[in-house]
mmCIF file of C-alpha atoms and ligand atoms in Angstrom:
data_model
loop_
_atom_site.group_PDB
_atom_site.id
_atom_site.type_symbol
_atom_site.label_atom_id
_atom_site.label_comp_id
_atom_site.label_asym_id
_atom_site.label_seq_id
_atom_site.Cartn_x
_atom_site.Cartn_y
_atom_site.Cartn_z
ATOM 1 C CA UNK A 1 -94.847 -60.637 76.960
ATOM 2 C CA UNK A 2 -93.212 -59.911 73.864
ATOM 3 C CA UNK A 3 -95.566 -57.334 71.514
ATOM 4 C CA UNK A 4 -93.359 -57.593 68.212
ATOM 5 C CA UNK A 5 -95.094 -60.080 65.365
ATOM 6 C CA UNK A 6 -93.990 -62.974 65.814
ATOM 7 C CA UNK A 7 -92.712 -66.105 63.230
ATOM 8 C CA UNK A 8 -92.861 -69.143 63.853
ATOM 9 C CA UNK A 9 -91.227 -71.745 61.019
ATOM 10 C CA UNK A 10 -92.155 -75.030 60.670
ATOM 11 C CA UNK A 11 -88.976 -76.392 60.107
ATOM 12 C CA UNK A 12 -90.175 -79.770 60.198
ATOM 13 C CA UNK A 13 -92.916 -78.794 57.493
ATOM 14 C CA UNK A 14 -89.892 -77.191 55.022
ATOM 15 C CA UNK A 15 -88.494 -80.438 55.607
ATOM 16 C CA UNK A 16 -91.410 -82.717 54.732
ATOM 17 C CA UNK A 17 -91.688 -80.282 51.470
ATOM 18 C CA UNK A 18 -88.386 -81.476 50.121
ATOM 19 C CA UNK A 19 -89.367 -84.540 50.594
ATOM 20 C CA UNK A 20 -92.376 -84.454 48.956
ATOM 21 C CA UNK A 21 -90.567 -82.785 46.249
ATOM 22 C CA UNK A 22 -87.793 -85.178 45.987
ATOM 23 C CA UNK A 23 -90.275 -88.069 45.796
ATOM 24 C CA UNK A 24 -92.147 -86.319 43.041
ATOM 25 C CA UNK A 25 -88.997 -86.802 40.411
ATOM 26 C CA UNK A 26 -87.293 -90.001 41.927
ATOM 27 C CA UNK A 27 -84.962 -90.118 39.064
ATOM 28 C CA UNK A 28 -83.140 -86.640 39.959
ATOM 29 C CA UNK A 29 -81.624 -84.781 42.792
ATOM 30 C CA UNK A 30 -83.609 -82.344 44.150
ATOM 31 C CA UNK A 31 -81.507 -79.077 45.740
ATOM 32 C CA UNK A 32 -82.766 -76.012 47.821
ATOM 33 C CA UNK A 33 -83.156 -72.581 47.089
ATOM 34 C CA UNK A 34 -82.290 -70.694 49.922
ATOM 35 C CA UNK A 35 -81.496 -67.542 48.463
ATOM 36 C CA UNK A 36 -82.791 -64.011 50.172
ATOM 37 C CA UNK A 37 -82.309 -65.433 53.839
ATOM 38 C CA UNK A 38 -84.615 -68.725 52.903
ATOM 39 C CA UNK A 39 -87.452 -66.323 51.504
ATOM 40 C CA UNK A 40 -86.949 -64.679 54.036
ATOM 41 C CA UNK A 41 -87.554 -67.648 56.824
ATOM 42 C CA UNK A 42 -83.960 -67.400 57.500
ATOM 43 C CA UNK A 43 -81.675 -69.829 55.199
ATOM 44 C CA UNK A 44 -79.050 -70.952 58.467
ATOM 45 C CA UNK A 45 -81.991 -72.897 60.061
ATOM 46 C CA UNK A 46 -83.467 -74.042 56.245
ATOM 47 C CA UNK A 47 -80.065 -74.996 55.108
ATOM 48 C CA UNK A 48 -79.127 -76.795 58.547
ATOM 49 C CA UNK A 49 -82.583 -78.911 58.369
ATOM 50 C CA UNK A 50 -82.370 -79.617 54.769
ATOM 51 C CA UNK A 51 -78.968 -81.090 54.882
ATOM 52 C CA UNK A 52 -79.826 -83.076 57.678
ATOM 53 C CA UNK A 53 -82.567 -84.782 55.228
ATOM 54 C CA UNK A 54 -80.009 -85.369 52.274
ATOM 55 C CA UNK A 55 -80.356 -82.197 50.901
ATOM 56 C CA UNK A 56 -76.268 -81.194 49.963
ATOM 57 C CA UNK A 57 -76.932 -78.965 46.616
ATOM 58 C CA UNK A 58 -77.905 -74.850 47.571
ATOM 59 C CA UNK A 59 -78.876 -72.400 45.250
ATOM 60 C CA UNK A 60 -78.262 -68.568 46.642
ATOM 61 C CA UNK A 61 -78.101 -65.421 44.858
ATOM 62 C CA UNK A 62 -75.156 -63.656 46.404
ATOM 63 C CA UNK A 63 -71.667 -64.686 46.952
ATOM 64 C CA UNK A 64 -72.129 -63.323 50.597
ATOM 65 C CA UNK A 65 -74.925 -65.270 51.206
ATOM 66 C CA UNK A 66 -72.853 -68.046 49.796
ATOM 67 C CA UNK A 67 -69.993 -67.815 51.948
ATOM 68 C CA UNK A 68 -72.257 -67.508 54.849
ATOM 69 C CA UNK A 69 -73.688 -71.142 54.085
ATOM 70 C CA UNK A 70 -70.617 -72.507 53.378
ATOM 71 C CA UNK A 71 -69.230 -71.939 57.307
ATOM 72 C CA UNK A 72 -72.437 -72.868 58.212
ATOM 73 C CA UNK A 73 -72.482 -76.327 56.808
ATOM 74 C CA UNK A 74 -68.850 -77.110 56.018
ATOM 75 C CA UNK A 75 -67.372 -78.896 52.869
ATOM 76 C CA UNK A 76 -70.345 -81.331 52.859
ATOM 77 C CA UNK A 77 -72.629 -79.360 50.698
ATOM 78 C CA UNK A 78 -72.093 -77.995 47.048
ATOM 79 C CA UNK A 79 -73.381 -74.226 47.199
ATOM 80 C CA UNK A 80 -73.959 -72.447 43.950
ATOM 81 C CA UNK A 81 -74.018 -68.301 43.178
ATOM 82 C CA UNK A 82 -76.674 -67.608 40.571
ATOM 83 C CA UNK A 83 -75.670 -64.679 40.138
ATOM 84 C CA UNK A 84 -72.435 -65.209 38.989
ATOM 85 C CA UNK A 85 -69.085 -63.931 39.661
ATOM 86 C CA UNK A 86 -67.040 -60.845 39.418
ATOM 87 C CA UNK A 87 -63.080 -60.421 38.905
ATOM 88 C CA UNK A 88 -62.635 -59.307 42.201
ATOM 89 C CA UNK A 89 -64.943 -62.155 43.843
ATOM 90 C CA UNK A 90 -62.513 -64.738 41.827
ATOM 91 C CA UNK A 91 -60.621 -66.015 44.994
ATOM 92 C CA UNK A 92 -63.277 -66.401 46.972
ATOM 93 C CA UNK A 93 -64.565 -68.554 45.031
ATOM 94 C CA UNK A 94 -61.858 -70.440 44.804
ATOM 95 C CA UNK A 95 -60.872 -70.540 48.800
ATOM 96 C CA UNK A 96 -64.522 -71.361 49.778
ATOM 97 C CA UNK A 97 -65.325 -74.173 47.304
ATOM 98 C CA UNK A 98 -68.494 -71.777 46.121
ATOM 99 C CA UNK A 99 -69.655 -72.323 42.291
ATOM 100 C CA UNK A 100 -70.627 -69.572 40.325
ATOM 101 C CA UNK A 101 -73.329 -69.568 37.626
ATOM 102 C CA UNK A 102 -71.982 -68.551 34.829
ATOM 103 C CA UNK A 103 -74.614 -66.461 32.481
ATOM 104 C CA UNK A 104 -72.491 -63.785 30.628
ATOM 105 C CA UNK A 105 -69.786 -64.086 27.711
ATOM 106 C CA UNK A 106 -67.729 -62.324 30.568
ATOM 107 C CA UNK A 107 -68.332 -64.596 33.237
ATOM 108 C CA UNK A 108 -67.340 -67.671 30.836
ATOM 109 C CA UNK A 109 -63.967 -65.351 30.026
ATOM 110 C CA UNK A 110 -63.163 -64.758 33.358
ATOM 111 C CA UNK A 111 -63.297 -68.459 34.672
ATOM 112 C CA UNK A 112 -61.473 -69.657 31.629
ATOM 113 C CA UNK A 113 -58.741 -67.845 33.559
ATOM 114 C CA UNK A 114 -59.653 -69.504 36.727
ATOM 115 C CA UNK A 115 -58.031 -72.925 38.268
ATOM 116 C CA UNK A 116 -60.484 -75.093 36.960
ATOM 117 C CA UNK A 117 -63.493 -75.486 40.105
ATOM 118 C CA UNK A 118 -66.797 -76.096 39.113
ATOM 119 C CA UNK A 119 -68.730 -74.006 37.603
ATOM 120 C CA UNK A 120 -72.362 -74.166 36.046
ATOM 121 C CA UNK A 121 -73.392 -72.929 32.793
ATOM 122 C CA UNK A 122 -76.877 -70.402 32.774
ATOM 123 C CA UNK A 123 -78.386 -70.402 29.025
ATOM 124 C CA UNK A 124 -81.542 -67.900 28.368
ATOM 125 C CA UNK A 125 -84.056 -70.370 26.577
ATOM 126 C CA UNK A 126 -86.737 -67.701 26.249
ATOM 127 C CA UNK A 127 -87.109 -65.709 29.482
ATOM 128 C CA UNK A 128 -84.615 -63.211 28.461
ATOM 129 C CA UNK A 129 -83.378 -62.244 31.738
ATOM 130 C CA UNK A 130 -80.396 -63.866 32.992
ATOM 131 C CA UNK A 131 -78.253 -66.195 30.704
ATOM 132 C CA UNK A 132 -75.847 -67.371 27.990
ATOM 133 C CA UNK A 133 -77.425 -67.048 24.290
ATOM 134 C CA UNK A 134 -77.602 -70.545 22.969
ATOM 135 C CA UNK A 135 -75.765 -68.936 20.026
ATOM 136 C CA UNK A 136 -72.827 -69.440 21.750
ATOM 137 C CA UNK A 137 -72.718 -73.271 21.872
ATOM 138 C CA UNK A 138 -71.905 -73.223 17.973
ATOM 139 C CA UNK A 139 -68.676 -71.077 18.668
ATOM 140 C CA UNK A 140 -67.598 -71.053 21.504
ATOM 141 C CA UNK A 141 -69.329 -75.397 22.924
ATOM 142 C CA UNK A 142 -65.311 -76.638 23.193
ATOM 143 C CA UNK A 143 -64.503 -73.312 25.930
ATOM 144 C CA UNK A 144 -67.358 -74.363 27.614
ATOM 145 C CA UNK A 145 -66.620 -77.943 27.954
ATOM 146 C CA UNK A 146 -63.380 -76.927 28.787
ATOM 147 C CA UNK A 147 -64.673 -75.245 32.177
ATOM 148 C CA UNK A 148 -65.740 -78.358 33.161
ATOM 149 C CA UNK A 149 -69.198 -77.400 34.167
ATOM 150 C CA UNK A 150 -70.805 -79.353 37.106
ATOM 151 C CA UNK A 151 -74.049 -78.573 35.852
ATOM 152 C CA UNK A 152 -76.271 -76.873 32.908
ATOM 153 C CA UNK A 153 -79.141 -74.728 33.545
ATOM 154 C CA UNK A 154 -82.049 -73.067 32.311
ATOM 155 C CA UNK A 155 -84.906 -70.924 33.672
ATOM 156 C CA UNK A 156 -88.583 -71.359 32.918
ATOM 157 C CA UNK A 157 -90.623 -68.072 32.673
ATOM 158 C CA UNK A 158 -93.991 -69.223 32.891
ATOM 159 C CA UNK A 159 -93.961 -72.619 34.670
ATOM 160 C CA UNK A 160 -96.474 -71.474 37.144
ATOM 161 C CA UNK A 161 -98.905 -71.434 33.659
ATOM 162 C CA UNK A 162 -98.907 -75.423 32.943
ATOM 163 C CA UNK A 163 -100.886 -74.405 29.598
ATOM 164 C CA UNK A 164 -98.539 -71.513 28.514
ATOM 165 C CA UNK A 165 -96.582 -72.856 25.354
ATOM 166 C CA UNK A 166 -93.469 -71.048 26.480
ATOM 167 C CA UNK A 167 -92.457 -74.268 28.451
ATOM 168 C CA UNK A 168 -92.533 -76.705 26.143
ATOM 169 C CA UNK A 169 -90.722 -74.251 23.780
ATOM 170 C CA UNK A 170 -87.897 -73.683 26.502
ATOM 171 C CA UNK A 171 -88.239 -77.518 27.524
ATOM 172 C CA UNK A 172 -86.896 -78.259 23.536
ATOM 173 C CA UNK A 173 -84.364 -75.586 23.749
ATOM 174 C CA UNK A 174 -83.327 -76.718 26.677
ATOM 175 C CA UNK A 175 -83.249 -80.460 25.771
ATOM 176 C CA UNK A 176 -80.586 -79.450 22.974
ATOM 177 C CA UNK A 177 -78.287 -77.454 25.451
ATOM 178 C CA UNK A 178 -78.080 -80.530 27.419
ATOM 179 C CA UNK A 179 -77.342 -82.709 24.406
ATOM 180 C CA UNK A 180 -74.089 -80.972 24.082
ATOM 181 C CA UNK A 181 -73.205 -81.076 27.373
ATOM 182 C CA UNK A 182 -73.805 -85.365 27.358
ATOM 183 C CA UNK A 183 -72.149 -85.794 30.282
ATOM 184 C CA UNK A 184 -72.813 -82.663 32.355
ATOM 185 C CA UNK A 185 -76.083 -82.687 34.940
ATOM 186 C CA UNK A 186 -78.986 -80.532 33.786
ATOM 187 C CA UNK A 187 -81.616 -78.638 35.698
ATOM 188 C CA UNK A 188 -84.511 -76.427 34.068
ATOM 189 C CA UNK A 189 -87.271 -76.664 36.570
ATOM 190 C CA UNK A 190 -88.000 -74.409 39.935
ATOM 191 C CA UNK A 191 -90.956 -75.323 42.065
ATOM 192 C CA UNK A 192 -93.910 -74.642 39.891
ATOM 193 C CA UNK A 193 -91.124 -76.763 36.666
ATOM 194 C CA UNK A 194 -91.165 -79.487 39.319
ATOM 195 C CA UNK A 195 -94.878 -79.569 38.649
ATOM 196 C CA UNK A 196 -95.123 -79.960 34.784
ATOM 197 C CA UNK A 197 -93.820 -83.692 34.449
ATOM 198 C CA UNK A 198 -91.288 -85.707 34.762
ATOM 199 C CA UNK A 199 -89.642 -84.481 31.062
ATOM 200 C CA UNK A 200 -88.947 -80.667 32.993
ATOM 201 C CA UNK A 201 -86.640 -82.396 35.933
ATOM 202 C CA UNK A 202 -83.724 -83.244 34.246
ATOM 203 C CA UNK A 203 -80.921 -84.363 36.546
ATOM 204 C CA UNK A 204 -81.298 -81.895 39.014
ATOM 205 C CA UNK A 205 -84.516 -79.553 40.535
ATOM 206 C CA UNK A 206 -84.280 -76.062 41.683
ATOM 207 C CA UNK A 207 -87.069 -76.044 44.386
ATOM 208 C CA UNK A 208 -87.653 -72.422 46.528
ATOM 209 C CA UNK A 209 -90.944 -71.178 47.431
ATOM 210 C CA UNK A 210 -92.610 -74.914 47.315
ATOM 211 C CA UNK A 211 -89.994 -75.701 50.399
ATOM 212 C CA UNK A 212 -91.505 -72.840 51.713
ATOM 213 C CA UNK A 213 -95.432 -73.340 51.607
ATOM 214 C CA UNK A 214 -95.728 -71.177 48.082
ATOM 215 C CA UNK A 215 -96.747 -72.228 44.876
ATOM 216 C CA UNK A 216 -100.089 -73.799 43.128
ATOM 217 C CA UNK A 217 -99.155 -77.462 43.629
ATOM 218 C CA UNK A 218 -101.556 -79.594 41.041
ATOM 219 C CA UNK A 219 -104.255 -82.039 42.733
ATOM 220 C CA UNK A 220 -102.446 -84.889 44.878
ATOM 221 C CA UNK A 221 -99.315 -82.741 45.757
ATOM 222 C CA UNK A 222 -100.399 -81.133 49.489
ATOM 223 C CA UNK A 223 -97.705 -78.527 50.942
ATOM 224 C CA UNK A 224 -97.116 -78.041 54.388
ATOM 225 C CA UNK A 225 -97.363 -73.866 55.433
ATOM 226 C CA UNK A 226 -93.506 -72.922 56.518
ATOM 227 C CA UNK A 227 -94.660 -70.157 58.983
ATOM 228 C CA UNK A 228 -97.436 -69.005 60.832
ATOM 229 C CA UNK A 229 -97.297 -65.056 61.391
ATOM 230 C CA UNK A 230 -99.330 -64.324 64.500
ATOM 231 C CA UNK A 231 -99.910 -60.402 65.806
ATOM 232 C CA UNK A 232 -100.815 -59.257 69.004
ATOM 233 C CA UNK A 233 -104.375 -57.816 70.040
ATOM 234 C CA UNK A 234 -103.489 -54.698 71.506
ATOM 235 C CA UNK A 235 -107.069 -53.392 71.718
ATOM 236 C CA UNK A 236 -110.989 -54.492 71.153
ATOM 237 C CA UNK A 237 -113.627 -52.003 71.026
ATOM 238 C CA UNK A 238 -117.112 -51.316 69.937
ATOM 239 C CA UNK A 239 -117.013 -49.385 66.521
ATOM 240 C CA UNK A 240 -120.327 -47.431 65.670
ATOM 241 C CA UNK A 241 -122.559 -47.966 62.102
ATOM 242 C CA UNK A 242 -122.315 -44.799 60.017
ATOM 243 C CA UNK A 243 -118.301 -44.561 61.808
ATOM 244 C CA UNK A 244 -115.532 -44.915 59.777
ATOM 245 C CA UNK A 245 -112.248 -47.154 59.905
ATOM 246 C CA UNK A 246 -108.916 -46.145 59.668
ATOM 247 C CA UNK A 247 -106.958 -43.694 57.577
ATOM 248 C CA UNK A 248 -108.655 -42.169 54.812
ATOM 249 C CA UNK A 249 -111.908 -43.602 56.149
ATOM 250 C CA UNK A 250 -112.011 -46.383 53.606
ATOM 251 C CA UNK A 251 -114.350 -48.512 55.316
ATOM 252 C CA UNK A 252 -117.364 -47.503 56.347
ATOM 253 C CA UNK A 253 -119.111 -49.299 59.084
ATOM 254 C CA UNK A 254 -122.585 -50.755 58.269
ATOM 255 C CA UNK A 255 -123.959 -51.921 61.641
ATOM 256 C CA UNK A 256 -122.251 -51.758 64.930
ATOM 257 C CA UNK A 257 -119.083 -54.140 64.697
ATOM 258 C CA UNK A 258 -116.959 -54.987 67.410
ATOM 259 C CA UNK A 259 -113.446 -54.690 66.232
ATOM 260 C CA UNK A 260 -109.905 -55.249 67.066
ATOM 261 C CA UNK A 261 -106.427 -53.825 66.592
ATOM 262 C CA UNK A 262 -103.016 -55.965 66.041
ATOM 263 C CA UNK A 263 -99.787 -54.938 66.134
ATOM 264 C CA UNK A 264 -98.535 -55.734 62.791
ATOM 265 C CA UNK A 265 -98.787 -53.482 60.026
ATOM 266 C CA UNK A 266 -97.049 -52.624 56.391
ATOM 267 C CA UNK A 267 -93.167 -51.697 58.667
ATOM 268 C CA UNK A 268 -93.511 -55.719 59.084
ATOM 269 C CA UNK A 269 -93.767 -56.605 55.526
ATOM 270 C CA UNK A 270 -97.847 -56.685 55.628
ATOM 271 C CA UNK A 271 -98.834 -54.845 51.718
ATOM 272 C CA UNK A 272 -100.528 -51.582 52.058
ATOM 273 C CA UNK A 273 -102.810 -53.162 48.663
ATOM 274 C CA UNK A 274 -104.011 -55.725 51.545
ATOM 275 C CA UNK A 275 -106.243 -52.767 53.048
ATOM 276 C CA UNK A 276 -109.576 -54.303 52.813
ATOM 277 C CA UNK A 277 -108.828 -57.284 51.646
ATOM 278 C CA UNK A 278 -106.115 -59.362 53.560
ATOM 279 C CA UNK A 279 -108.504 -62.090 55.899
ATOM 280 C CA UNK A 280 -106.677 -62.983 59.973
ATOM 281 C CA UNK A 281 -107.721 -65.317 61.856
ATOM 282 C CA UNK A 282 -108.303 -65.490 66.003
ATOM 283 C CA UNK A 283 -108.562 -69.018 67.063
ATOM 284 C CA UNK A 284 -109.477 -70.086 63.611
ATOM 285 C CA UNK A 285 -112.370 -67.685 63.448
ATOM 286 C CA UNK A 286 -111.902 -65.496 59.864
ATOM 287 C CA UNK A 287 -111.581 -61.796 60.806
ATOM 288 C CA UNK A 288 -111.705 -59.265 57.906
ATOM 289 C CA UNK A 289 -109.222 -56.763 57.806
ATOM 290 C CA UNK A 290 -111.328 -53.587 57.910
ATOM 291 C CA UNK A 291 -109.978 -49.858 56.541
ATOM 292 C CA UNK A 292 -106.480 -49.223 55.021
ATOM 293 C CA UNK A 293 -102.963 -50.758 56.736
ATOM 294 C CA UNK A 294 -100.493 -48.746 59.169
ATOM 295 C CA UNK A 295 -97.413 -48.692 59.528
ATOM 296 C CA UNK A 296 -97.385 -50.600 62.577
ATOM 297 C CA UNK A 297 -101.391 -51.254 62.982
ATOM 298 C CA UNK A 298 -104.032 -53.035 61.206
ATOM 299 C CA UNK A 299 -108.011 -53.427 62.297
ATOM 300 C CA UNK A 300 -109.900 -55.944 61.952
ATOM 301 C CA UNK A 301 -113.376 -57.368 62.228
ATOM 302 C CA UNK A 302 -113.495 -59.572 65.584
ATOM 303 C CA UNK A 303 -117.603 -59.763 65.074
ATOM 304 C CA UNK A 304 -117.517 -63.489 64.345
ATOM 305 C CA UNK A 305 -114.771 -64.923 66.938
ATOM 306 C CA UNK A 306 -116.667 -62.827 70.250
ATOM 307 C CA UNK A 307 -114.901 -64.210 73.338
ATOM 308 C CA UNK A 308 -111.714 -64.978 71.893
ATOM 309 C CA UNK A 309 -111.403 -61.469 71.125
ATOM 310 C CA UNK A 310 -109.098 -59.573 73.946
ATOM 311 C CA UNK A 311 -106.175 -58.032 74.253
ATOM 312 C CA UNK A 312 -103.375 -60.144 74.502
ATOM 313 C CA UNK A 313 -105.224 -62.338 72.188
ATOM 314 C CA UNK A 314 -102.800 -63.486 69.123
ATOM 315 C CA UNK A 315 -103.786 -63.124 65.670
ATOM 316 C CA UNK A 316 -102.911 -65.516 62.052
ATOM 317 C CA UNK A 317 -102.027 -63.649 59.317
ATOM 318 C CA UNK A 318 -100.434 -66.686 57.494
ATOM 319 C CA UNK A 319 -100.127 -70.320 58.340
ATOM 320 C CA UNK A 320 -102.695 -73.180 58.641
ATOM 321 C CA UNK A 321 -105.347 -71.045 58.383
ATOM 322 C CA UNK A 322 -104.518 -67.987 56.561
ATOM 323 C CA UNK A 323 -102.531 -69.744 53.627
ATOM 324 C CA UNK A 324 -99.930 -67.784 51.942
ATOM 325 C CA UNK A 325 -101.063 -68.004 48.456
ATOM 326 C CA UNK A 326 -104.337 -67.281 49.194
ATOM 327 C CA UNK A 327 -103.230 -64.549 51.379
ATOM 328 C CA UNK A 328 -100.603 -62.780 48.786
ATOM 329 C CA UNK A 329 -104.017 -63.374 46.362
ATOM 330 C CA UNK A 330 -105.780 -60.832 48.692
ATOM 331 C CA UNK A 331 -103.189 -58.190 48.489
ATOM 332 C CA UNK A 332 -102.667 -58.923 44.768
ATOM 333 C CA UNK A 333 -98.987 -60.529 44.943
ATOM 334 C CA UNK A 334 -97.469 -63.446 45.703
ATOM 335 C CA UNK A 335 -96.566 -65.472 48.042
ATOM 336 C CA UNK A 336 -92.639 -64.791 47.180
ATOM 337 C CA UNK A 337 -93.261 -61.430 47.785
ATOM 338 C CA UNK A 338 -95.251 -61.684 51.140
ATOM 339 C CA UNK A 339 -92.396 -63.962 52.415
ATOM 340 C CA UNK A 340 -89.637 -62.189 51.429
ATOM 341 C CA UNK A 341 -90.721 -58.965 53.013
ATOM 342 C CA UNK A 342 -91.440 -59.883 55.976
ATOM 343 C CA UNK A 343 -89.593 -57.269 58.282
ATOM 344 C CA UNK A 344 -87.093 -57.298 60.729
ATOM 345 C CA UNK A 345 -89.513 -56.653 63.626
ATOM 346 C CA UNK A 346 -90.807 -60.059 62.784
ATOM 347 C CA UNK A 347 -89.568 -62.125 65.517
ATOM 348 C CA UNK A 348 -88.827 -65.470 64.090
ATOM 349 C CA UNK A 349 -88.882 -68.359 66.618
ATOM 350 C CA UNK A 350 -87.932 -72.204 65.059
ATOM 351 C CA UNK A 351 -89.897 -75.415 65.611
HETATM 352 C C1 PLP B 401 -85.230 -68.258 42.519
HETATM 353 C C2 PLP B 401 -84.841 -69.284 41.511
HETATM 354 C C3 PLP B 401 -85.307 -70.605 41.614
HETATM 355 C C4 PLP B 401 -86.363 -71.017 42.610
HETATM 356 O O1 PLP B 401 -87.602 -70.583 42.109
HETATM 357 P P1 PLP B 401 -88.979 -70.930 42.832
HETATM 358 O O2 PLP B 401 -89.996 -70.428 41.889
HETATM 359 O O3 PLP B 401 -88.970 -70.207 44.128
HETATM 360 O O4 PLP B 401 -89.024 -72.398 43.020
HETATM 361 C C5 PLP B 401 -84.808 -71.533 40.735
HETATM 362 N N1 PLP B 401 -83.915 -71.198 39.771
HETATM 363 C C6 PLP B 401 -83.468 -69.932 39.615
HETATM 364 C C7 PLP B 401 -82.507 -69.618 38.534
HETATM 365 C C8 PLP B 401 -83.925 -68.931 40.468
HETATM 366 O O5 PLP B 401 -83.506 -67.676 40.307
#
């Protein structure tokens, strides 16, 4: 029997995602962002399913993780580097058909030198974090069209806030960057931009953590959960009232409780803020997490689920019933945040 915390990913549910987000904006293509391993699901499997579906445009952050993908899936898919490109990363580029996003004055001067591949052009419309100023386009617009871009691009900031005015302010900045590229693609939106109307797609859509379960999807749109996380009861026991729980004693017991200990803990990815707060689940019974997170332990209240409670016994901490936003809620993040860190003891099996 294998103890670690185990994975499972519903690749057939990342799949039906895409789908659901491709049908949302039939007008434009929707791609994949696979960068940081998938979200950490693992991005060989994601990729592999995804182009199997129709899927051929990837969005990573790392030229490794780029060239990874590319011998993965072969010359079929277009795979682009958001974070750019360095001198010294030039030829690989080149050799492995990779396109960089280009979001500094020195990335645009360094593939002006560069045999002319495709690149895509990154302006900041109001995030200020990654991007070319849209000052440039009244210098500098004929380089740029020079490079031949395959696409133009733009980042919302607050997209997950429909009401927030940023977006429509970025959506009109935006919409003038792509006039002056008239016959270049243009992408703005990410998952929660895929949400905000058919205005934010563009030509292209830049969907990661909604492929993945994440997000706040509006009324109509249902996600499928990408993993279920399951731990192992290692040990159920009768805790006292007036007895404490766990390091630093942060929960005090009320009434006798019986309770139950998982292997899983904050060395797999599980927040230490989720002391208290995070809810598991044993055969769909809710089971409060009781006292702080360990490293590699975490107790929890097996009052209400009784029988199903032994060792052996195999706990949700995400998936159909614990739901990852909901979850990340309890620990005050995210569900990018949960995913991503899941650790490497995480055993991650693929349906
Ligand atoms: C990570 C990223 C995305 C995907 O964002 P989600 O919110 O996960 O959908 C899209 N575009 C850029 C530039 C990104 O960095």
């Amino acid at each position: 029997m294998i103890s670690r915390p185990q994975a499972t990913i519903h690749l057939a549910n990342i799949a039906a995602n895409w789908q659901a987000l491709d049908r949302l904006n039939p007008g434009s293509t929707t791609a994949a962002v696979i960068k940081a391993n998938g979200y950490g699901l693992g991005d060989h499997m994601i990729a592999q399913t995804l182009m199997k579906m129709g899927c051929t445009t990837f969005f990573v952050a790392h030229i490794e993780e780029a060239v990874n993908i590319r011998r993965l899936l072969g010359a079929g898919a277009r795979i682009f580097v958001l974070n750019g490109v360095t001198l010294r990363q030039a030829r690989i580029f080149i050799d492995k058909d990779l396109t960089p996003v280009l979001s500094t004055d020195q990335h645009v001067a360094l593939w002006a030198q560069a045999p002319r591949i495709g690149c895509a052009l990154h302006f900041d419309t109001g995030m200020n974090r990654l991007g070319l100023s849209p000052d440039r386009l009244s210098s500098q617009a004929e380089t740029m069209r020079k490079l031949q871009p395959l696409l133009v691009m733009s980042h919302l900031a607050c997209a997950d806030e429909p009401d927030n005015p940023l977006n429509a302010q970025q959506l009109k900045a935006f919409a003038q960057i792509a006039a002056a590229f008239p016959d270049v693609p243009a992408s703005l939106a990410n998952s929660a931009g895929c949400f905000l109307g058919h205005e934010y797609a563009f030509d292209l859509t830049r969907p990661g953590i909604a492929l993945y379960g994440g997000s706040q999807p509006p009324l109509g749109i249902t996600l499928q959960p990408a993993i279920t996380l399951e731990a192992l009861v290692l040990s159920v026991f009768e805790g006292k009232a007036g007895q404490s729980v766990g390091y630093g004693a942060t929960h005090m017991l009320k009434q006798d409780t019986l309770l139950a200990t998982v292997a899983l803990g904050y060395a797999d990815g599980i927040p230490r803020s989720g002391g208290n707060a995070l809810m598991s689940y044993l055969d769909g019974t809710p089971c409060p997490v009781l006292g702080r997170i360990s490293m590699d332990l975490i107790t929890i209240d097996v009052s209400k689920a009784q029988k199903a409670a032994k060792p052996g016994a195999r706990v949700e901490f995400l998936g159909y019933n614990a739901k990852l936003e909901e979850q990340a809620a309890r620990a005050g993040t995210l569900g990018y945040e949960l995913l991503t860190g899941l650790g490497y003891r995480v055993k991650r099996n693929y349906r």
